[in-house]
């Protein structure tokens, strides 16, 4: 923020020179400037230098080509400016003359300065330009490489550039250019036309542009932001025509007709999977294909067989972690370093050596989650058999095709909220080389915002939003993906997400080759950082998305089920992990408080099981009738916020934080058995599978997957992230997890890893897989578990274990369909007319009696009555009394068949 400077202030020359490193003023509209400064009766000027020669001397400002007087506008900033940039609402407004040559000025180094009445310069700063750029240069024409019958045209949006050229190369690296062409500018878009023989070649842009971070005119080399293929070293753009038959797998054009059937988005279930995790350790996959796209085409592999099993049980979508071009994994596999896993297998389960060796090479191996985008529109090269040429394109398409053909739709994890790099010289910087300062969100001093991680992007800027929308359409049309998960979606503007939804759902098979109405969007709606509380405009946060049909992750049910949160005390217990009923060593502030926490957690879970709807009415733990939005978290925010069930993603584990089995092993008391921990794992999963809304499962939840208690395995190598589809191991006890994110918990972790009784055996894993597939079969056995509207949930879903006679640790939910006894309800299930779900987290058998549930023809769901789970088979219902007997740590589903 600029400091108010009075006439008596003294500002040194060095301070003024340093002020050019900041950009505290804004140019938000053609003739309007905004600056938080006031020097009374002084004057204000705009300075420009085409050669970036601005400097301060004792004589004043020198090196400028243009000096223009700005007049203070007592009317303040216009409404369209403050609406787009609410964070500068209180700034002073300044007007420039109508003769201003804006086009030329935007290619210069710019500064504004304030002078006192005696002519002394009292303040100066650089300018932030996105507002005026949007006003003058918003563009909806072609971008990237456009192929026609005889030519290839290049289009690059770079309105602040002074010159742009493209060098054409035959090969992905080395050699002299075949040709260098100068692009011609028209209204901010640079273009050139070349022969069709360029196809298969590579090109590099050279952009001459002023860069605010160096205060110099820079000559930067960049790949195309709309690149559809790139070289392995990410320095050259491949000229690839995605419509070419040579880049399409056999049958590709028919894939839209082969897509797995999806009647409604309410029928979706999500399985989050990392591409490398899927096959890196799968010995049934050819070694050349492990860890890559083509592993999904290995029809007889253990991993594919496992996915087929989940698909047959009802799972609908595989959510793939980032698969675009990301940083920190070299695409050239020959450069990767490896650890000696054979030696690791001989080490103690709580040894420090595994993590030490992995940490030593973690930036030079083949592993990373991928949340560090370089280029959004190109598949990651390290997952292809050859990172150069078109292999990544063809193999990505084969992966999507293979997954669709085993009954699974594909969701891409997209990271539009930040970029890996910025500046004019970093190899991984792309957008900031081309239009410096435009694509990235900046604070009031002009520094790049980093609240997401690093280099936050600004979807409130027109061409950033356009790039996001174009990229989504590209993946949907050219790769036929079926959904998108948005990383840190709350850092994207709501209008961007709504436009994306409308655009994607408007795609049609006749025109676009895909059926857009079945594409589903969801993401992390966290509200924090510089965008919190709509500070940069209405953002796509949980509380803002009601009514859009866009899903957001429900952290309320996660925290209630497991206890605490990702940043809370590691041993804080939740509903299924022993809170009040089987306490661990954590101080929950006494039994009475633990009992209260358990009751509140039940409220949070029940709201979640009712789709996390804001208007769903239930009886809370105080015996009051309240809406979901009137149940509050410990932070005071509403638990229920959705207006439709598809706006809720119910989950308890994901790639972030510990796996479900690990968090269960951490929070449950040390004295219980591994059998009990496996049942707790199943309890948590059952809550998701039987809730309204969209259930989300982390790959391996069904395998009791462990990462050896690693809470942040994004760069922990294959060793800690291993999945074993042979079911021989769940990866528990493979060494202490990496020190940097886990050391503070090592004393807790070491105690558990060293205890052999914590490790499940193959029988536990096989039973867990069966239990998981049973849950999916139950969910998909009745549309009552997948109600499509808030009204249906409000009319049909009830919770019965309420005060004053409630039983701690038990949830009793019923779902009613239309039948003779309920004439007001329509019939949607041809098989069952009434369902009762009872979740008993107590360590003992529990009886629950409810007069409202008497005299029904309820029986244990056929899937459970014929399952291998001998414990749940002991569940009973007595119709004369309405009494249910539920075994310890069990979820029982009772159904009343429809009498024909």
mmCIF file with all atom_site columns, N, CA, C and O in Angstrom, residues 747-776:
data_model
loop_
_atom_site.group_PDB
_atom_site.id
_atom_site.type_symbol
_atom_site.label_atom_id
_atom_site.label_alt_id
_atom_site.label_comp_id
_atom_site.label_asym_id
_atom_site.label_entity_id
_atom_site.label_seq_id
_atom_site.pdbx_PDB_ins_code
_atom_site.Cartn_x
_atom_site.Cartn_y
_atom_site.Cartn_z
_atom_site.occupancy
_atom_site.B_iso_or_equiv
_atom_site.pdbx_formal_charge
_atom_site.auth_seq_id
_atom_site.auth_comp_id
_atom_site.auth_asym_id
_atom_site.auth_atom_id
_atom_site.pdbx_PDB_model_num
ATOM 1   N N  . UNK A 1 747 ? 7.660   -39.669 17.175 1.00 0.00 ? 747 UNK A N  1
ATOM 2   C CA . UNK A 1 747 ? 7.505   -40.502 18.386 1.00 0.00 ? 747 UNK A CA 1
ATOM 3   C C  . UNK A 1 747 ? 6.200   -41.306 18.374 1.00 0.00 ? 747 UNK A C  1
ATOM 4   O O  . UNK A 1 747 ? 6.192   -42.480 18.767 1.00 0.00 ? 747 UNK A O  1
ATOM 5   N N  . UNK A 1 748 ? 5.092   -40.692 17.926 1.00 0.00 ? 748 UNK A N  1
ATOM 6   C CA . UNK A 1 748 ? 3.824   -41.413 17.823 1.00 0.00 ? 748 UNK A CA 1
ATOM 7   C C  . UNK A 1 748 ? 3.890   -42.479 16.741 1.00 0.00 ? 748 UNK A C  1
ATOM 8   O O  . UNK A 1 748 ? 3.409   -43.599 16.913 1.00 0.00 ? 748 UNK A O  1
ATOM 9   N N  . UNK A 1 749 ? 4.488   -42.102 15.628 1.00 0.00 ? 749 UNK A N  1
ATOM 10  C CA . UNK A 1 749 ? 4.538   -42.986 14.469 1.00 0.00 ? 749 UNK A CA 1
ATOM 11  C C  . UNK A 1 749 ? 5.422   -44.199 14.746 1.00 0.00 ? 749 UNK A C  1
ATOM 12  O O  . UNK A 1 749 ? 5.062   -45.348 14.439 1.00 0.00 ? 749 UNK A O  1
ATOM 13  N N  . UNK A 1 750 ? 6.587   -43.947 15.322 1.00 0.00 ? 750 UNK A N  1
ATOM 14  C CA . UNK A 1 750 ? 7.562   -45.025 15.569 1.00 0.00 ? 750 UNK A CA 1
ATOM 15  C C  . UNK A 1 750 ? 6.968   -46.117 16.450 1.00 0.00 ? 750 UNK A C  1
ATOM 16  O O  . UNK A 1 750 ? 7.131   -47.315 16.185 1.00 0.00 ? 750 UNK A O  1
ATOM 17  N N  . UNK A 1 751 ? 6.222   -45.685 17.457 1.00 0.00 ? 751 UNK A N  1
ATOM 18  C CA . UNK A 1 751 ? 5.614   -46.641 18.379 1.00 0.00 ? 751 UNK A CA 1
ATOM 19  C C  . UNK A 1 751 ? 4.663   -47.575 17.651 1.00 0.00 ? 751 UNK A C  1
ATOM 20  O O  . UNK A 1 751 ? 4.587   -48.776 17.954 1.00 0.00 ? 751 UNK A O  1
ATOM 21  N N  . UNK A 1 752 ? 3.955   -47.055 16.677 1.00 0.00 ? 752 UNK A N  1
ATOM 22  C CA . UNK A 1 752 ? 2.966   -47.853 15.952 1.00 0.00 ? 752 UNK A CA 1
ATOM 23  C C  . UNK A 1 752 ? 3.617   -48.707 14.870 1.00 0.00 ? 752 UNK A C  1
ATOM 24  O O  . UNK A 1 752 ? 3.274   -49.888 14.715 1.00 0.00 ? 752 UNK A O  1
ATOM 25  N N  . UNK A 1 753 ? 4.544   -48.125 14.119 1.00 0.00 ? 753 UNK A N  1
ATOM 26  C CA . UNK A 1 753 ? 5.198   -48.891 13.059 1.00 0.00 ? 753 UNK A CA 1
ATOM 27  C C  . UNK A 1 753 ? 5.994   -50.068 13.616 1.00 0.00 ? 753 UNK A C  1
ATOM 28  O O  . UNK A 1 753 ? 6.095   -51.124 12.968 1.00 0.00 ? 753 UNK A O  1
ATOM 29  N N  . UNK A 1 754 ? 6.561   -49.887 14.789 1.00 0.00 ? 754 UNK A N  1
ATOM 30  C CA . UNK A 1 754 ? 7.395   -50.934 15.378 1.00 0.00 ? 754 UNK A CA 1
ATOM 31  C C  . UNK A 1 754 ? 6.563   -52.081 15.950 1.00 0.00 ? 754 UNK A C  1
ATOM 32  O O  . UNK A 1 754 ? 7.109   -53.145 16.261 1.00 0.00 ? 754 UNK A O  1
ATOM 33  N N  . UNK A 1 755 ? 5.271   -51.872 16.096 1.00 0.00 ? 755 UNK A N  1
ATOM 34  C CA . UNK A 1 755 ? 4.404   -52.880 16.706 1.00 0.00 ? 755 UNK A CA 1
ATOM 35  C C  . UNK A 1 755 ? 3.845   -53.794 15.608 1.00 0.00 ? 755 UNK A C  1
ATOM 36  O O  . UNK A 1 755 ? 3.022   -53.375 14.794 1.00 0.00 ? 755 UNK A O  1
ATOM 37  N N  . UNK A 1 756 ? 4.272   -55.033 15.545 1.00 0.00 ? 756 UNK A N  1
ATOM 38  C CA . UNK A 1 756 ? 3.851   -55.925 14.439 1.00 0.00 ? 756 UNK A CA 1
ATOM 39  C C  . UNK A 1 756 ? 2.346   -56.185 14.421 1.00 0.00 ? 756 UNK A C  1
ATOM 40  O O  . UNK A 1 756 ? 1.798   -56.569 13.384 1.00 0.00 ? 756 UNK A O  1
ATOM 41  N N  . UNK A 1 757 ? 1.668   -55.961 15.547 1.00 0.00 ? 757 UNK A N  1
ATOM 42  C CA . UNK A 1 757 ? 0.229   -56.250 15.589 1.00 0.00 ? 757 UNK A CA 1
ATOM 43  C C  . UNK A 1 757 ? -0.598  -55.247 14.788 1.00 0.00 ? 757 UNK A C  1
ATOM 44  O O  . UNK A 1 757 ? -1.782  -55.478 14.535 1.00 0.00 ? 757 UNK A O  1
ATOM 45  N N  . UNK A 1 758 ? 0.019   -54.149 14.372 1.00 0.00 ? 758 UNK A N  1
ATOM 46  C CA . UNK A 1 758 ? -0.700  -53.143 13.594 1.00 0.00 ? 758 UNK A CA 1
ATOM 47  C C  . UNK A 1 758 ? -0.833  -53.527 12.122 1.00 0.00 ? 758 UNK A C  1
ATOM 48  O O  . UNK A 1 758 ? -1.675  -52.977 11.421 1.00 0.00 ? 758 UNK A O  1
ATOM 49  N N  . UNK A 1 759 ? 0.001   -54.420 11.656 1.00 0.00 ? 759 UNK A N  1
ATOM 50  C CA . UNK A 1 759 ? 0.066   -54.689 10.213 1.00 0.00 ? 759 UNK A CA 1
ATOM 51  C C  . UNK A 1 759 ? -0.982  -55.720 9.796  1.00 0.00 ? 759 UNK A C  1
ATOM 52  O O  . UNK A 1 759 ? -0.991  -56.844 10.298 1.00 0.00 ? 759 UNK A O  1
ATOM 53  N N  . UNK A 1 760 ? -1.863  -55.348 8.853  1.00 0.00 ? 760 UNK A N  1
ATOM 54  C CA . UNK A 1 760 ? -2.839  -56.320 8.363  1.00 0.00 ? 760 UNK A CA 1
ATOM 55  C C  . UNK A 1 760 ? -2.161  -57.378 7.493  1.00 0.00 ? 760 UNK A C  1
ATOM 56  O O  . UNK A 1 760 ? -1.124  -57.120 6.884  1.00 0.00 ? 760 UNK A O  1
ATOM 57  N N  . UNK A 1 761 ? -2.760  -58.546 7.424  1.00 0.00 ? 761 UNK A N  1
ATOM 58  C CA . UNK A 1 761 ? -2.251  -59.574 6.529  1.00 0.00 ? 761 UNK A CA 1
ATOM 59  C C  . UNK A 1 761 ? -3.117  -59.635 5.272  1.00 0.00 ? 761 UNK A C  1
ATOM 60  O O  . UNK A 1 761 ? -4.061  -58.862 5.103  1.00 0.00 ? 761 UNK A O  1
ATOM 61  N N  . UNK A 1 762 ? -2.797  -60.566 4.400  1.00 0.00 ? 762 UNK A N  1
ATOM 62  C CA . UNK A 1 762 ? -3.494  -60.657 3.111  1.00 0.00 ? 762 UNK A CA 1
ATOM 63  C C  . UNK A 1 762 ? -4.983  -60.931 3.305  1.00 0.00 ? 762 UNK A C  1
ATOM 64  O O  . UNK A 1 762 ? -5.826  -60.391 2.564  1.00 0.00 ? 762 UNK A O  1
ATOM 65  N N  . UNK A 1 763 ? -5.338  -61.717 4.306  1.00 0.00 ? 763 UNK A N  1
ATOM 66  C CA . UNK A 1 763 ? -6.752  -61.998 4.549  1.00 0.00 ? 763 UNK A CA 1
ATOM 67  C C  . UNK A 1 763 ? -7.523  -60.747 4.923  1.00 0.00 ? 763 UNK A C  1
ATOM 68  O O  . UNK A 1 763 ? -8.676  -60.565 4.519  1.00 0.00 ? 763 UNK A O  1
ATOM 69  N N  . UNK A 1 764 ? -6.894  -59.871 5.713  1.00 0.00 ? 764 UNK A N  1
ATOM 70  C CA . UNK A 1 764 ? -7.532  -58.604 6.067  1.00 0.00 ? 764 UNK A CA 1
ATOM 71  C C  . UNK A 1 764 ? -7.784  -57.767 4.810  1.00 0.00 ? 764 UNK A C  1
ATOM 72  O O  . UNK A 1 764 ? -8.852  -57.154 4.653  1.00 0.00 ? 764 UNK A O  1
ATOM 73  N N  . UNK A 1 765 ? -6.794  -57.741 3.939  1.00 0.00 ? 765 UNK A N  1
ATOM 74  C CA . UNK A 1 765 ? -6.909  -56.915 2.730  1.00 0.00 ? 765 UNK A CA 1
ATOM 75  C C  . UNK A 1 765 ? -7.991  -57.460 1.805  1.00 0.00 ? 765 UNK A C  1
ATOM 76  O O  . UNK A 1 765 ? -8.830  -56.700 1.289  1.00 0.00 ? 765 UNK A O  1
ATOM 77  N N  . UNK A 1 766 ? -8.010  -58.764 1.620  1.00 0.00 ? 766 UNK A N  1
ATOM 78  C CA . UNK A 1 766 ? -9.032  -59.372 0.760  1.00 0.00 ? 766 UNK A CA 1
ATOM 79  C C  . UNK A 1 766 ? -10.424 -59.114 1.326  1.00 0.00 ? 766 UNK A C  1
ATOM 80  O O  . UNK A 1 766 ? -11.370 -58.794 0.590  1.00 0.00 ? 766 UNK A O  1
ATOM 81  N N  . UNK A 1 767 ? -10.559 -59.242 2.644  1.00 0.00 ? 767 UNK A N  1
ATOM 82  C CA . UNK A 1 767 ? -11.861 -58.978 3.275  1.00 0.00 ? 767 UNK A CA 1
ATOM 83  C C  . UNK A 1 767 ? -12.258 -57.515 3.104  1.00 0.00 ? 767 UNK A C  1
ATOM 84  O O  . UNK A 1 767 ? -13.442 -57.204 2.880  1.00 0.00 ? 767 UNK A O  1
ATOM 85  N N  . UNK A 1 768 ? -11.274 -56.604 3.190  1.00 0.00 ? 768 UNK A N  1
ATOM 86  C CA . UNK A 1 768 ? -11.563 -55.179 3.021  1.00 0.00 ? 768 UNK A CA 1
ATOM 87  C C  . UNK A 1 768 ? -12.047 -54.881 1.610  1.00 0.00 ? 768 UNK A C  1
ATOM 88  O O  . UNK A 1 768 ? -12.968 -54.085 1.401  1.00 0.00 ? 768 UNK A O  1
ATOM 89  N N  . UNK A 1 769 ? -11.415 -55.531 0.617  1.00 0.00 ? 769 UNK A N  1
ATOM 90  C CA . UNK A 1 769 ? -11.851 -55.345 -0.770 1.00 0.00 ? 769 UNK A CA 1
ATOM 91  C C  . UNK A 1 769 ? -13.283 -55.832 -0.941 1.00 0.00 ? 769 UNK A C  1
ATOM 92  O O  . UNK A 1 769 ? -14.125 -55.169 -1.564 1.00 0.00 ? 769 UNK A O  1
ATOM 93  N N  . UNK A 1 770 ? -13.588 -57.005 -0.366 1.00 0.00 ? 770 UNK A N  1
ATOM 94  C CA . UNK A 1 770 ? -14.958 -57.528 -0.471 1.00 0.00 ? 770 UNK A CA 1
ATOM 95  C C  . UNK A 1 770 ? -15.948 -56.584 0.207  1.00 0.00 ? 770 UNK A C  1
ATOM 96  O O  . UNK A 1 770 ? -17.022 -56.283 -0.331 1.00 0.00 ? 770 UNK A O  1
ATOM 97  N N  . UNK A 1 771 ? -15.601 -56.098 1.391  1.00 0.00 ? 771 UNK A N  1
ATOM 98  C CA . UNK A 1 771 ? -16.494 -55.181 2.097  1.00 0.00 ? 771 UNK A CA 1
ATOM 99  C C  . UNK A 1 771 ? -16.752 -53.919 1.282  1.00 0.00 ? 771 UNK A C  1
ATOM 100 O O  . UNK A 1 771 ? -17.864 -53.396 1.250  1.00 0.00 ? 771 UNK A O  1
ATOM 101 N N  . UNK A 1 772 ? -15.706 -53.432 0.614  1.00 0.00 ? 772 UNK A N  1
ATOM 102 C CA . UNK A 1 772 ? -15.854 -52.214 -0.187 1.00 0.00 ? 772 UNK A CA 1
ATOM 103 C C  . UNK A 1 772 ? -16.755 -52.466 -1.388 1.00 0.00 ? 772 UNK A C  1
ATOM 104 O O  . UNK A 1 772 ? -17.663 -51.669 -1.676 1.00 0.00 ? 772 UNK A O  1
ATOM 105 N N  . UNK A 1 773 ? -16.520 -53.550 -2.097 1.00 0.00 ? 773 UNK A N  1
ATOM 106 C CA . UNK A 1 773 ? -17.372 -53.844 -3.254 1.00 0.00 ? 773 UNK A CA 1
ATOM 107 C C  . UNK A 1 773 ? -18.805 -54.118 -2.811 1.00 0.00 ? 773 UNK A C  1
ATOM 108 O O  . UNK A 1 773 ? -19.756 -53.773 -3.529 1.00 0.00 ? 773 UNK A O  1
ATOM 109 N N  . UNK A 1 774 ? -18.970 -54.696 -1.629 1.00 0.00 ? 774 UNK A N  1
ATOM 110 C CA . UNK A 1 774 ? -20.321 -54.889 -1.103 1.00 0.00 ? 774 UNK A CA 1
ATOM 111 C C  . UNK A 1 774 ? -21.029 -53.552 -0.908 1.00 0.00 ? 774 UNK A C  1
ATOM 112 O O  . UNK A 1 774 ? -22.214 -53.401 -1.227 1.00 0.00 ? 774 UNK A O  1
ATOM 113 N N  . UNK A 1 775 ? -20.310 -52.578 -0.377 1.00 0.00 ? 775 UNK A N  1
ATOM 114 C CA . UNK A 1 775 ? -20.906 -51.253 -0.176 1.00 0.00 ? 775 UNK A CA 1
ATOM 115 C C  . UNK A 1 775 ? -21.320 -50.633 -1.502 1.00 0.00 ? 775 UNK A C  1
ATOM 116 O O  . UNK A 1 775 ? -22.393 -50.022 -1.607 1.00 0.00 ? 775 UNK A O  1
ATOM 117 N N  . UNK A 1 776 ? -20.456 -50.764 -2.508 1.00 0.00 ? 776 UNK A N  1
ATOM 118 C CA . UNK A 1 776 ? -20.814 -50.229 -3.822 1.00 0.00 ? 776 UNK A CA 1
ATOM 119 C C  . UNK A 1 776 ? -22.054 -50.943 -4.365 1.00 0.00 ? 776 UNK A C  1
ATOM 120 O O  . UNK A 1 776 ? -22.969 -50.296 -4.912 1.00 0.00 ? 776 UNK A O  1
#
